[in-house]
Coordinates of C-alpha atoms in Angstrom, one line a residue:
Chain I
M1 CA 10.1 -15.3 -20.2
I2 CA 6.8 -16.7 -18.9
R3 CA 3.4 -15.5 -20.0
G4 CA 0.8 -14.3 -17.5
A5 CA -2.6 -12.7 -17.3
I6 CA -4.7 -10.9 -14.7
I7 CA -8.4 -11.6 -14.2
G8 CA -10.3 -8.9 -12.2
L9 CA -9.1 -5.3 -12.3
G10 CA -10.3 -3.8 -9.0
K11 CA -7.8 -2.3 -6.5
M12 CA -5.8 -5.5 -5.9
G13 CA -6.0 -6.6 -9.6
L14 CA -4.6 -3.2 -10.8
S15 CA -1.9 -3.4 -8.2
H16 CA -1.0 -7.0 -9.3
T17 CA -1.1 -5.9 -13.0
A18 CA 1.4 -3.0 -12.3
I19 CA 3.7 -5.3 -10.3
I20 CA 3.6 -8.1 -12.9
G21 CA 4.0 -5.5 -15.6
A22 CA 7.2 -4.3 -14.1
N23 CA 8.7 -7.8 -13.7
P24 CA 11.3 -8.5 -16.4
K25 CA 10.8 -12.2 -16.1
V26 CA 7.2 -12.0 -17.2
K27 CA 5.4 -11.1 -20.4
L28 CA 2.0 -9.7 -19.3
A29 CA -0.1 -11.1 -22.1
A30 CA -3.6 -10.0 -21.2
V31 CA -6.0 -8.6 -18.7
C32 CA -9.7 -9.4 -18.2
D33 CA -12.5 -7.6 -16.5
T34 CA -16.2 -6.9 -17.0
S35 CA -15.9 -3.1 -16.6
S36 CA -15.8 -1.4 -20.0
L37 CA -14.5 1.7 -18.2
V38 CA -11.4 -0.1 -16.9
L39 CA -10.8 -2.0 -20.2
S40 CA -11.0 1.1 -22.3
A41 CA -8.3 2.7 -20.2
F42 CA -6.1 -0.3 -21.0
K43 CA -7.0 -0.1 -24.7
K44 CA -6.2 3.5 -24.8
F45 CA -3.0 3.7 -22.8
S46 CA -1.3 0.3 -22.8
Q47 CA -0.2 -2.4 -25.2
I48 CA -1.8 -5.2 -23.1
K49 CA -4.5 -7.2 -24.7
T50 CA -7.9 -7.0 -23.0
Y51 CA -10.7 -9.5 -22.6
S52 CA -14.2 -9.2 -21.0
D53 CA -14.7 -13.0 -21.0
Y54 CA -12.1 -15.1 -19.0
S55 CA -13.0 -18.4 -20.8
K56 CA -12.2 -16.8 -24.1
M57 CA -9.0 -15.4 -22.8
L58 CA -7.9 -18.8 -21.3
D59 CA -8.8 -20.4 -24.7
E60 CA -7.0 -17.9 -26.9
E61 CA -3.9 -16.9 -24.9
P62 CA -1.1 -19.4 -24.3
L63 CA -0.5 -18.7 -20.6
D64 CA 1.9 -20.1 -18.0
F65 CA 0.0 -18.4 -15.1
V66 CA -3.0 -16.3 -14.1
V67 CA -3.6 -14.0 -11.2
I68 CA -7.2 -14.0 -10.1
A69 CA -8.5 -10.9 -8.2
T70 CA -12.2 -11.0 -8.8
P71 CA -14.9 -10.8 -6.1
T72 CA -14.7 -14.0 -4.1
K73 CA -17.7 -15.7 -5.5
F74 CA -16.0 -16.0 -8.9
H75 CA -12.8 -17.6 -7.5
Y76 CA -14.1 -21.2 -7.8
P77 CA -15.2 -21.3 -11.4
I78 CA -12.2 -19.2 -12.7
V79 CA -9.6 -21.1 -10.6
K80 CA -11.1 -24.4 -11.8
S81 CA -11.0 -23.3 -15.5
A82 CA -7.4 -22.2 -15.2
L83 CA -6.3 -25.4 -13.4
E84 CA -8.1 -27.7 -15.9
R85 CA -6.1 -26.0 -18.7
G86 CA -2.8 -26.6 -16.8
I87 CA -2.2 -23.0 -15.8
H88 CA -0.4 -22.1 -12.6
T89 CA -2.7 -20.0 -10.5
F90 CA -2.5 -17.2 -8.0
C91 CA -5.8 -16.4 -6.3
E92 CA -6.7 -13.5 -4.1
K93 CA -7.9 -14.1 -0.5
P94 CA -10.2 -15.4 0.8
F95 CA -9.7 -18.5 -1.3
S96 CA -13.2 -19.9 -1.7
L97 CA -16.7 -19.1 -0.5
T98 CA -17.5 -22.7 0.6
V99 CA -15.2 -25.4 2.0
K100 CA -16.6 -27.9 -0.5
E101 CA -15.5 -25.9 -3.5
G102 CA -12.2 -25.1 -1.9
E103 CA -11.5 -28.8 -1.3
E104 CA -12.3 -29.6 -4.9
L105 CA -9.8 -27.0 -6.1
V106 CA -7.1 -28.2 -3.7
A107 CA -7.6 -31.8 -4.9
L108 CA -7.4 -30.6 -8.5
V109 CA -4.3 -28.5 -8.1
N110 CA -2.5 -31.3 -6.3
Q111 CA -3.5 -33.8 -9.0
K112 CA -2.2 -31.4 -11.7
G113 CA 1.0 -30.5 -9.8
L114 CA 0.7 -26.8 -10.6
V115 CA 2.1 -23.9 -8.6
N116 CA -0.7 -22.4 -6.5
Q117 CA -0.8 -19.4 -4.2
V118 CA -3.3 -17.3 -2.2
G119 CA -2.8 -13.6 -1.6
Y120 CA -2.2 -13.5 2.1
H121 CA 0.5 -10.9 1.7
N122 CA 1.3 -10.4 5.4
H123 CA 3.6 -13.5 5.1
F124 CA 5.8 -11.4 2.9
I125 CA 6.3 -8.7 5.5
G126 CA 9.7 -9.0 7.1
T127 CA 8.4 -8.6 10.7
F128 CA 5.9 -11.4 10.5
R129 CA 8.5 -13.6 8.8
E130 CA 10.8 -13.0 11.8
L131 CA 7.9 -13.6 14.3
R132 CA 7.3 -17.0 12.6
R133 CA 11.0 -17.9 12.7
L134 CA 11.4 -16.9 16.4
I135 CA 8.3 -18.9 17.5
Q136 CA 9.6 -21.9 15.6
T137 CA 12.8 -21.8 17.5
G138 CA 10.8 -22.2 20.7
I139 CA 12.2 -19.0 22.2
L140 CA 9.0 -18.3 24.2
G141 CA 8.9 -21.8 25.8
E142 CA 5.4 -23.2 26.3
L143 CA 2.9 -20.8 24.7
T144 CA 0.2 -19.5 27.1
H145 CA -1.9 -17.0 25.1
F146 CA -2.1 -15.1 21.8
T147 CA -4.0 -12.1 20.5
G148 CA -4.6 -11.5 16.8
E149 CA -5.9 -8.1 15.8
A150 CA -6.7 -6.0 12.8
Y151 CA -8.3 -2.6 12.7
G152 CA -9.0 -0.1 9.9
P153 CA -11.4 2.4 8.3
V154 CA -13.2 0.6 5.5
V155 CA -16.8 1.1 6.5
T156 CA -17.3 4.2 8.7
R157 CA -20.7 5.3 7.6
E158 CA -24.1 3.9 7.1
K159 CA -24.6 3.2 3.5
G160 CA -24.8 0.3 1.1
G161 CA -22.0 -0.5 -1.2
T162 CA -20.5 -3.2 -3.5
W163 CA -20.3 -7.0 -3.2
R164 CA -18.4 -6.5 0.0
S165 CA -21.7 -5.7 1.7
K166 CA -23.2 -9.1 0.7
P167 CA -22.5 -12.0 3.0
E168 CA -23.4 -14.6 0.4
E169 CA -20.7 -13.1 -1.9
G170 CA -17.9 -13.1 0.6
G171 CA -18.4 -9.6 1.9
G172 CA -18.0 -8.4 5.5
C173 CA -15.2 -7.9 7.9
L174 CA -14.8 -11.7 8.7
Y175 CA -14.0 -12.6 5.1
D176 CA -12.1 -9.5 4.2
Y177 CA -10.2 -8.4 7.3
A178 CA -10.3 -11.2 9.8
S179 CA -9.2 -13.8 7.2
H180 CA -5.8 -12.1 7.2
V181 CA -5.5 -12.5 10.9
L182 CA -6.8 -16.0 11.0
N183 CA -4.3 -17.0 8.3
L184 CA -1.4 -15.4 10.2
I185 CA -2.4 -17.2 13.4
Q186 CA -2.7 -20.4 11.6
E187 CA 0.7 -20.3 9.9
I188 CA 2.7 -18.6 12.7
I189 CA 1.3 -20.1 15.9
G190 CA -1.0 -23.0 15.1
R191 CA -4.1 -24.1 13.3
P192 CA -7.4 -23.0 15.1
V193 CA -9.5 -26.1 15.7
K194 CA -12.2 -24.7 18.0
S195 CA -13.9 -21.4 18.5
S196 CA -16.2 -20.1 21.2
G197 CA -17.9 -16.9 22.3
I198 CA -17.9 -15.6 18.8
L199 CA -19.5 -12.1 18.1
L200 CA -20.1 -11.0 14.6
K201 CA -21.2 -7.4 14.9
S202 CA -22.7 -5.1 12.3
I203 CA -21.9 -1.5 13.2
Y204 CA -22.6 0.6 10.1
S205 CA -23.3 -2.1 7.6
K206 CA -26.6 -3.8 6.9
G207 CA -26.4 -7.5 6.2
V208 CA -22.7 -8.0 7.0
D209 CA -20.4 -7.9 10.0
D210 CA -18.1 -4.9 10.6
A211 CA -16.4 -6.5 13.6
V212 CA -15.4 -10.0 14.7
Y213 CA -14.5 -11.0 18.2
A214 CA -13.9 -14.7 19.2
L215 CA -11.9 -17.0 21.4
L216 CA -9.9 -19.6 19.5
T217 CA -8.2 -22.8 20.5
L218 CA -5.3 -24.1 18.4
N219 CA -4.3 -27.6 17.5
D220 CA -1.6 -27.6 20.2
G221 CA -4.1 -26.5 22.8
T222 CA -3.0 -22.8 23.0
S223 CA -5.9 -20.5 23.3
G224 CA -6.2 -16.8 22.4
V225 CA -8.4 -13.9 21.2
L226 CA -9.3 -12.7 17.8
S227 CA -10.3 -9.0 17.7
V228 CA -11.0 -7.4 14.3
N229 CA -12.9 -4.3 13.3
W230 CA -12.9 -2.6 9.9
S231 CA -15.1 0.3 11.1
D232 CA -12.4 2.0 13.3
E233 CA -11.4 5.3 11.8
T234 CA -8.8 5.9 14.4
Y235 CA -6.6 3.9 12.0
R236 CA -5.4 5.5 8.8
K237 CA -5.1 2.2 7.0
M238 CA -5.4 -1.5 7.9
S239 CA -3.3 -2.3 10.9
T240 CA -2.6 -5.9 11.7
S241 CA -0.9 -7.2 14.8
I242 CA -0.1 -10.5 16.6
T243 CA 0.9 -10.8 20.2
V244 CA 2.1 -14.2 21.5
M245 CA 2.8 -14.9 25.2
G246 CA 4.8 -17.8 26.5
K247 CA 6.3 -18.9 29.8
K248 CA 9.7 -17.4 28.8
G249 CA 8.5 -14.1 27.3
K250 CA 6.3 -12.2 24.9
L251 CA 6.4 -11.1 21.2
I252 CA 4.4 -8.2 19.8
C253 CA 4.4 -7.9 16.0
D254 CA 2.9 -5.6 13.4
A255 CA 3.9 -4.6 9.9
T256 CA 6.5 -2.0 11.1
E257 CA 8.1 -3.6 14.2
L258 CA 8.6 -6.7 16.3
K259 CA 8.9 -6.1 20.0
I260 CA 10.5 -8.9 21.9
Y261 CA 10.4 -9.4 25.7
L262 CA 12.5 -12.2 27.2
K263 CA 12.7 -13.2 30.9
E264 CA 16.3 -14.5 30.2
A265 CA 18.7 -13.4 27.5
A266 CA 19.0 -15.6 24.4
P267 CA 22.6 -15.1 23.3
H268 CA 22.4 -17.4 20.3
E269 CA 19.7 -15.0 18.9
G270 CA 21.6 -11.9 20.1
L271 CA 18.7 -11.0 22.3
D272 CA 19.0 -9.4 25.7
K273 CA 17.0 -10.0 28.8
G274 CA 14.0 -7.6 28.7
W275 CA 12.9 -5.7 25.7
T276 CA 14.5 -5.7 22.2
T277 CA 12.8 -4.1 19.1
K278 CA 13.5 -5.2 15.5
Y279 CA 12.4 -2.8 12.8
I280 CA 11.1 -3.4 9.3
T281 CA 13.9 -1.3 8.0
D282 CA 16.2 -4.2 8.8
L283 CA 13.7 -7.0 8.0
A284 CA 12.0 -5.9 4.7
I285 CA 12.4 -8.3 1.8
P286 CA 14.2 -6.4 -1.0
V287 CA 12.2 -6.0 -4.2
D288 CA 13.0 -4.6 -7.6
F289 CA 9.7 -2.8 -8.0
Y290 CA 7.7 -1.2 -5.1
L291 CA 4.0 -0.5 -5.0
R292 CA 2.2 0.2 -1.7
G293 CA 4.5 -2.1 0.3
E294 CA 7.3 -4.6 -0.4
E295 CA 5.0 -7.5 0.4
Y296 CA 2.8 -7.1 -2.7
S297 CA 5.8 -7.4 -4.9
A298 CA 7.6 -10.0 -2.8
Q299 CA 4.5 -12.4 -2.9
L300 CA 4.3 -12.2 -6.7
D301 CA 8.1 -12.5 -7.1
Y302 CA 7.8 -15.7 -5.0
F303 CA 4.9 -17.0 -7.2
V304 CA 6.8 -16.3 -10.5
D305 CA 10.0 -17.8 -9.1
S306 CA 8.2 -20.9 -8.0
I307 CA 7.0 -21.4 -11.5
I308 CA 10.4 -20.7 -13.2
N309 CA 12.4 -22.8 -10.7
R310 CA 9.7 -25.4 -10.3
N311 CA 9.9 -25.0 -6.5
K312 CA 7.4 -26.5 -4.1
A313 CA 5.9 -23.5 -2.4
E314 CA 6.0 -23.1 1.4
Y315 CA 4.0 -20.0 1.7
N316 CA 0.3 -19.4 1.0
T317 CA -0.6 -22.6 -0.8
F318 CA -4.2 -23.3 -1.7
E319 CA -4.4 -25.8 1.1
Q320 CA -3.4 -23.1 3.6
G321 CA -6.0 -20.8 2.1
L322 CA -8.6 -23.5 2.3
Y323 CA -7.8 -24.1 6.0
T324 CA -8.5 -20.4 6.7
D325 CA -11.8 -20.8 4.8
K326 CA -12.6 -23.8 7.1
V327 CA -12.0 -21.6 10.2
I328 CA -14.2 -18.9 8.8
E329 CA -17.0 -21.4 8.2
M330 CA -16.5 -22.7 11.7
L331 CA -16.9 -19.2 13.1
I332 CA -20.0 -18.5 11.0
D333 CA -21.6 -21.8 12.2
N334 CA -20.8 -21.1 15.8
S335 CA -22.3 -17.6 15.6
K336 CA -25.5 -19.0 14.1
N337 CA -25.7 -21.5 17.0
N338 CA -25.3 -18.6 19.4
H339 CA -28.3 -16.9 17.9
H340 CA -30.5 -20.0 18.1
G341 CA -29.3 -21.2 21.4
Chain H
M1 CA 13.7 24.8 -5.4
D2 CA 14.9 25.4 -1.8
K3 CA 17.4 23.0 -0.4
V4 CA 15.0 22.3 2.5
L5 CA 11.4 21.2 1.9
F6 CA 9.3 20.6 4.9
G7 CA 7.0 17.6 4.8
D8 CA 3.7 16.7 6.4
N9 CA 3.9 13.0 7.3
Q10 CA 4.3 13.7 11.0
F11 CA 1.0 15.6 11.0
F12 CA -1.1 12.8 9.5
A13 CA 0.2 9.8 11.5
V14 CA 2.4 8.5 8.8
N15 CA 5.4 6.8 10.5
H16 CA 7.2 4.1 8.5
A17 CA 8.9 2.6 11.6
S18 CA 6.2 2.4 14.2
D19 CA 2.4 2.2 14.3
E20 CA 2.6 3.2 17.9
K21 CA 4.4 6.5 17.1
S22 CA 2.0 7.2 14.4
R23 CA -0.9 7.0 16.9
A24 CA 0.9 9.4 19.2
Q25 CA 1.3 11.8 16.3
A26 CA -2.4 11.6 15.5
I27 CA -3.2 12.6 19.1
R28 CA -0.7 15.5 19.1
F29 CA -1.9 16.9 15.8
K30 CA -5.6 16.5 16.5
D31 CA -6.0 20.2 16.3
D32 CA -5.1 22.2 13.1
R33 CA -3.5 24.9 15.4
A34 CA -0.9 22.3 16.4
I35 CA 0.0 21.9 12.7
I36 CA 0.2 25.6 12.1
Q37 CA 2.3 26.1 15.2
V38 CA 4.9 23.7 13.9
L39 CA 4.8 25.3 10.4
D40 CA 5.4 28.7 12.0
Q41 CA 8.4 27.3 13.9
A42 CA 9.8 26.0 10.6
I43 CA 9.2 29.4 8.9
D44 CA 11.0 31.1 11.8
L45 CA 14.0 28.9 11.1
G46 CA 14.0 30.0 7.5
I47 CA 12.1 27.2 5.8
N48 CA 9.8 28.5 3.1
T49 CA 8.5 25.5 1.3
F50 CA 5.9 23.1 2.6
M51 CA 5.4 19.9 0.6
C52 CA 2.1 18.3 1.5
T53 CA -0.6 15.8 0.5
T54 CA -4.0 17.0 -0.5
H55 CA -5.4 15.8 2.8
D56 CA -8.7 17.4 3.9
R57 CA -7.0 19.0 6.8
I58 CA -4.5 20.8 4.6
A59 CA -7.5 22.8 3.3
N60 CA -7.8 24.2 6.8
V61 CA -4.1 25.1 6.8
C62 CA -4.6 26.8 3.5
D63 CA -7.5 28.9 5.0
H64 CA -5.1 30.0 7.7
L65 CA -2.5 31.0 5.1
R66 CA -5.0 33.0 3.1
A67 CA -6.3 34.7 6.2
N68 CA -2.8 36.0 7.0
P69 CA -1.4 37.1 3.6
A70 CA 1.3 39.4 4.9
K71 CA 2.8 36.8 7.2
Y72 CA 2.9 34.0 4.5
A73 CA 3.7 36.2 1.5
D74 CA 6.8 34.2 0.6
F75 CA 5.5 30.8 1.7
L76 CA 5.3 28.1 -1.0
I77 CA 3.3 24.9 -1.1
Y78 CA 4.2 21.9 -3.2
P79 CA 1.0 20.0 -3.3
C80 CA 1.2 16.2 -3.7
M81 CA -1.9 14.5 -5.0
P82 CA -3.9 12.5 -4.4
Y83 CA -4.3 11.6 -0.8
A84 CA -4.4 8.0 -1.8
H85 CA -6.0 6.4 1.2
K86 CA -9.1 8.4 0.6
Y87 CA -9.5 6.9 -2.8
A88 CA -8.3 3.4 -1.8
N89 CA -10.8 3.1 1.0
A90 CA -13.5 4.4 -1.3
V91 CA -12.7 1.8 -4.0
T92 CA -13.0 -1.0 -1.5
E93 CA -16.4 0.4 -0.4
L94 CA -17.8 1.8 -3.6
G95 CA -15.9 0.2 -6.5
I96 CA -14.1 2.2 -9.2
A97 CA -17.1 3.7 -10.9
G98 CA -18.7 4.6 -7.5
T99 CA -15.5 6.3 -6.4
I100 CA -15.4 8.4 -9.6
K101 CA -19.0 9.4 -8.9
Q102 CA -18.1 10.4 -5.4
Y103 CA -15.0 12.5 -6.1
V104 CA -15.6 14.1 -9.5
P105 CA -17.1 17.4 -8.7
G106 CA -20.7 17.8 -9.6
N107 CA -22.6 15.0 -11.2
V108 CA -20.6 12.9 -13.7
F109 CA -23.6 12.9 -15.9
S110 CA -23.9 16.6 -16.1
T111 CA -20.1 17.2 -16.1
F112 CA -20.0 15.1 -19.3
A113 CA -22.9 16.8 -20.9
K114 CA -23.8 13.9 -23.3
G115 CA -23.7 10.3 -22.4
G116 CA -22.2 10.3 -18.9
F117 CA -20.1 7.3 -18.3
A118 CA -20.2 6.3 -22.0
F119 CA -18.5 9.6 -22.8
L120 CA -16.2 9.3 -19.9
N121 CA -14.9 6.0 -21.4
K122 CA -13.3 7.9 -24.2
D123 CA -12.1 10.9 -22.3
F124 CA -9.8 9.8 -19.4
I125 CA -7.7 12.8 -19.8
K126 CA -10.7 15.1 -19.1
L127 CA -11.4 12.9 -16.1
M128 CA -7.8 13.3 -14.9
E129 CA -8.0 17.1 -15.4
L130 CA -11.2 17.2 -13.4
L131 CA -9.7 15.2 -10.5
I132 CA -6.6 17.4 -10.5
D133 CA -8.7 20.5 -10.4
A134 CA -10.7 19.1 -7.5
E135 CA -7.6 18.3 -5.6
M136 CA -6.1 21.8 -6.4
K137 CA -9.1 23.7 -5.3
M138 CA -7.9 24.1 -1.7
F139 CA -4.7 25.9 -2.8
K140 CA -6.5 28.7 -4.6
G141 CA -4.6 32.0 -4.0
I142 CA -1.5 30.2 -2.7
Q143 CA 1.8 29.9 -4.6
T144 CA 2.3 26.3 -5.8
P145 CA 5.2 26.4 -8.2
V146 CA 5.7 22.6 -8.2
I147 CA 2.9 20.1 -8.2
F148 CA 3.5 16.4 -7.5
I149 CA 1.7 13.1 -8.1
Q150 CA 2.1 10.7 -5.2
N151 CA 4.1 7.6 -5.5
V152 CA 1.2 5.2 -5.3
L153 CA -0.2 6.6 -8.5
V154 CA 3.1 7.3 -10.2
D155 CA 4.3 3.7 -9.5
M156 CA 0.9 2.3 -10.6
I157 CA 1.1 4.1 -13.9
L158 CA 4.7 3.1 -14.2
G159 CA 4.0 -0.6 -13.7
L160 CA 1.0 -0.5 -16.1
K161 CA 3.4 1.1 -18.6
M162 CA 0.8 3.8 -19.3
F163 CA 3.5 6.4 -19.9
E164 CA 1.4 8.6 -22.0
V165 CA -0.6 9.5 -18.9
F166 CA 2.6 11.2 -17.5
K167 CA 2.9 13.2 -20.6
E168 CA -0.7 14.4 -20.3
Y169 CA -0.3 15.2 -16.6
D170 CA 2.9 17.1 -17.4
A171 CA 1.3 19.2 -20.0
Y172 CA -1.8 20.0 -18.0
I173 CA 0.2 21.1 -14.9
R174 CA 2.3 23.4 -17.0
K175 CA -0.6 24.9 -19.0
K176 CA -3.3 25.2 -16.3
Y177 CA -1.3 26.0 -13.2
Q178 CA 1.9 27.4 -14.8
A179 CA 3.8 25.1 -12.4
E180 CA 6.5 22.5 -12.7
P181 CA 5.2 18.9 -12.6
G182 CA 6.9 16.7 -10.0
Y183 CA 6.9 12.9 -9.5
I184 CA 7.2 11.0 -6.2
T185 CA 8.3 7.4 -6.7
M186 CA 9.7 4.3 -5.0
N187 CA 11.2 3.3 -8.3
M188 CA 13.4 6.2 -9.4
P189 CA 15.6 4.7 -12.1
A190 CA 12.6 3.0 -13.8
L191 CA 10.5 6.1 -13.6
L192 CA 13.3 8.4 -15.1
D193 CA 13.6 6.0 -18.0
A194 CA 9.8 6.0 -18.5
L195 CA 9.5 9.8 -18.4
N196 CA 12.4 10.2 -20.8
S197 CA 10.7 7.7 -23.2
V198 CA 7.7 10.0 -23.6
G199 CA 9.9 13.1 -24.1
I200 CA 9.8 14.5 -20.5
E201 CA 13.4 15.7 -19.9
N202 CA 15.1 16.8 -16.7
P203 CA 12.0 16.0 -14.5
I204 CA 11.8 16.7 -10.8
I205 CA 11.8 13.3 -9.1
C206 CA 11.4 12.8 -5.4
S207 CA 12.5 9.4 -4.2
S208 CA 14.0 7.6 -1.2
I209 CA 17.7 8.2 -1.0
N210 CA 19.6 6.9 2.0
K211 CA 22.8 5.0 2.7
I212 CA 21.1 1.8 3.7
G213 CA 19.1 1.5 0.5
F214 CA 15.7 1.5 2.3
R215 CA 12.8 1.7 -0.1
M216 CA 15.3 2.1 -3.0
S217 CA 13.8 -0.5 -5.3
G218 CA 16.2 -2.4 -7.5
G219 CA 19.0 -1.6 -5.1
I220 CA 21.2 1.2 -4.0
E221 CA 23.8 0.7 -6.8
I222 CA 21.5 1.7 -9.6
Y223 CA 20.2 4.7 -7.6
E224 CA 23.7 5.9 -7.1
K225 CA 24.5 5.4 -10.8
Y226 CA 21.5 7.5 -11.9
L227 CA 22.3 10.2 -9.3
N228 CA 25.8 10.4 -10.8
E229 CA 25.1 10.0 -14.5
K230 CA 21.6 10.9 -15.5
E231 CA 19.9 14.3 -16.1
F232 CA 17.1 15.0 -13.7
R233 CA 16.3 17.1 -10.6
P234 CA 16.3 14.8 -7.6
I235 CA 14.7 15.5 -4.3
A236 CA 15.8 13.1 -1.5
M237 CA 13.1 11.7 0.9
Q238 CA 13.2 9.1 3.6
V239 CA 16.8 10.1 4.1
L240 CA 16.8 8.9 7.7
A241 CA 15.4 5.5 6.5
A242 CA 12.5 5.7 8.9
G243 CA 14.8 6.4 11.8
A244 CA 17.4 3.7 11.1
L245 CA 20.1 6.4 10.5
R246 CA 21.3 9.2 12.6
P247 CA 20.7 12.6 11.0
K248 CA 24.4 13.5 10.5
E249 CA 25.5 10.3 8.8
A250 CA 22.3 10.4 6.7
I251 CA 22.7 13.9 5.4
E252 CA 26.4 13.6 5.0
Y253 CA 25.7 10.7 2.5
L254 CA 23.5 13.0 0.4
G255 CA 26.5 15.4 0.0
N256 CA 28.1 12.7 -2.2
F257 CA 25.6 13.6 -5.0
P258 CA 25.8 17.2 -6.1
K259 CA 22.8 16.7 -8.3
I260 CA 20.4 16.4 -5.4
E261 CA 18.6 19.8 -5.3
S262 CA 16.5 19.4 -2.2
V263 CA 15.8 17.3 0.8
L264 CA 12.2 16.6 2.0
F265 CA 11.9 15.9 5.7
G266 CA 9.3 16.3 8.4
A267 CA 9.7 16.8 12.1
S268 CA 7.5 17.9 15.0
S269 CA 9.9 19.7 17.3
Q270 CA 11.8 23.0 16.8
S271 CA 15.1 21.4 17.8
H272 CA 14.8 18.5 15.3
I273 CA 13.8 20.9 12.5
K274 CA 16.8 23.1 13.2
E275 CA 19.2 20.2 13.5
T276 CA 18.1 18.7 10.2
K277 CA 18.0 22.0 8.4
D278 CA 21.4 23.0 9.5
L279 CA 22.8 19.6 8.4
I280 CA 21.2 20.0 5.0
E281 CA 22.6 23.5 4.5
K282 CA 26.0 22.3 5.5
Y283 CA 26.3 19.1 3.4
L284 CA 24.0 19.6 0.4
C285 CA 25.8 21.5 -2.4
P286 CA 23.5 21.2 -5.4
I287 CA 25.1 22.2 -8.7
A288 CA 23.6 25.4 -10.2
V289 CA 20.6 24.7 -12.3
A290 CA 20.1 26.7 -15.5
D291 CA 16.6 28.0 -14.8

């Protein structure tokens, strides 16, 4: 059994705690948060040790890994402390607030040779996995265009809130919602290297963006559109989709289905000419414990198994998370240039 | 419990197979009258139990039931709380303390006469009771013989191993509402073990049960073993595996497990409701339960 701890007990942190708590390969040694309300619930109802100071916890507890789900501005110091102590680290997305800090952490983790993962959980949804595989087979021929979208009802009224309404702390739709889409585009289609026509729009929020629209060009020259809005209450929950067009067809993918249109049949894939739909019921990654979606368990199973089996991870490395941060920084820089030019 | 429990996912744009279909549902059920019309069709077909989330719009349906007491005299509601997205979106926006402030009725500081949050720190059970009462308010005057906690919360408590919370919930539902507590889960075998470990025997557990093992965490074999060997009152949901199975083969499979007391399903058209109901009546043969 390996020993782990969770730092940061907000929505994602509690979810990670429950999933790790249910994993028989792991001894959940401790949790850490600054909220006395949350910690006293753990003291009262669970056997898990609690800390309000992460340095103290890292010093006192012998740990194989930590899961960090604090507000983004704390990622850098906490990840650094964990890595320096030789602890495998899972960090929530977005990875870092500045590229400089992120680069330092990537260099450190590579030097230490530790397992590292960022919480871009969409890569553990069966439909997006299948989309990635199909594109890698070249089934669409030369790519001509893509659209990456996410919509949801996070901020639908005018009122101030938590750190998510502070841009300097990693708040806003670009960091929170668009980062997921940028990361999917980057790992499934290609790495964005250029952006233009970026619009960062505040709708209800003051100080941060509620919607992000931009044109992106990828490293292979493919161009496409990013369209993300977290103030759209016509969606019951966050809904993310990727559409990719090529000379031989089109793929439309979300968390529930992958729609495939091919101009000619692809018998080796068992795909007809015209439309085929693949459903999540056939593509979901099986898990032993389910909370809110297979992907949340599957990503932590992958992290734990990477530690136990000493595998080199393919999905959601710090380096991949850092690249998404670089694209975010590029979009912010471009939007500032728009304002002043 | 009736063999057939009518669900509400179709009314609130919950579709596990297609985001596109869920949008079409949101458009169709924009109006509360459209929901009531489908409920009336289900009642005409002999369905008497509606199992529904504590969604704001259910409050409107409840108003309609209360306004027509003769028509709905025998109609039962099994509430499922909480409507999790309401809280999840609030936690993202307001944080945990902010969410409690928003949803606990009245002012937290006056609710807990002395000390506000400091007091609340020591009295989570009181907080749970207040939240249950807030969610149950909309059902006043309506028969709610079974009251469920939603799977997001059940499975969170299960993973955190805070099993005593189940015990407190169980006791409060029985005492305050004279109702049977129910549990919705995506992790049925682990949940049954957890409930048994705190002395909750023969619980009502609603979980995915389908022949392809969809959303049956840990695998279909252990689910079948528990359905055959353990003592509990299972309700089957997601029996069509989000549309991957045809109704006949799906319900025929449930007939293999005499312990299954009820099937939860939702549908929007009278013909689909009738087809599924007839299949359930035909294939489901629950063994008699003592109470």
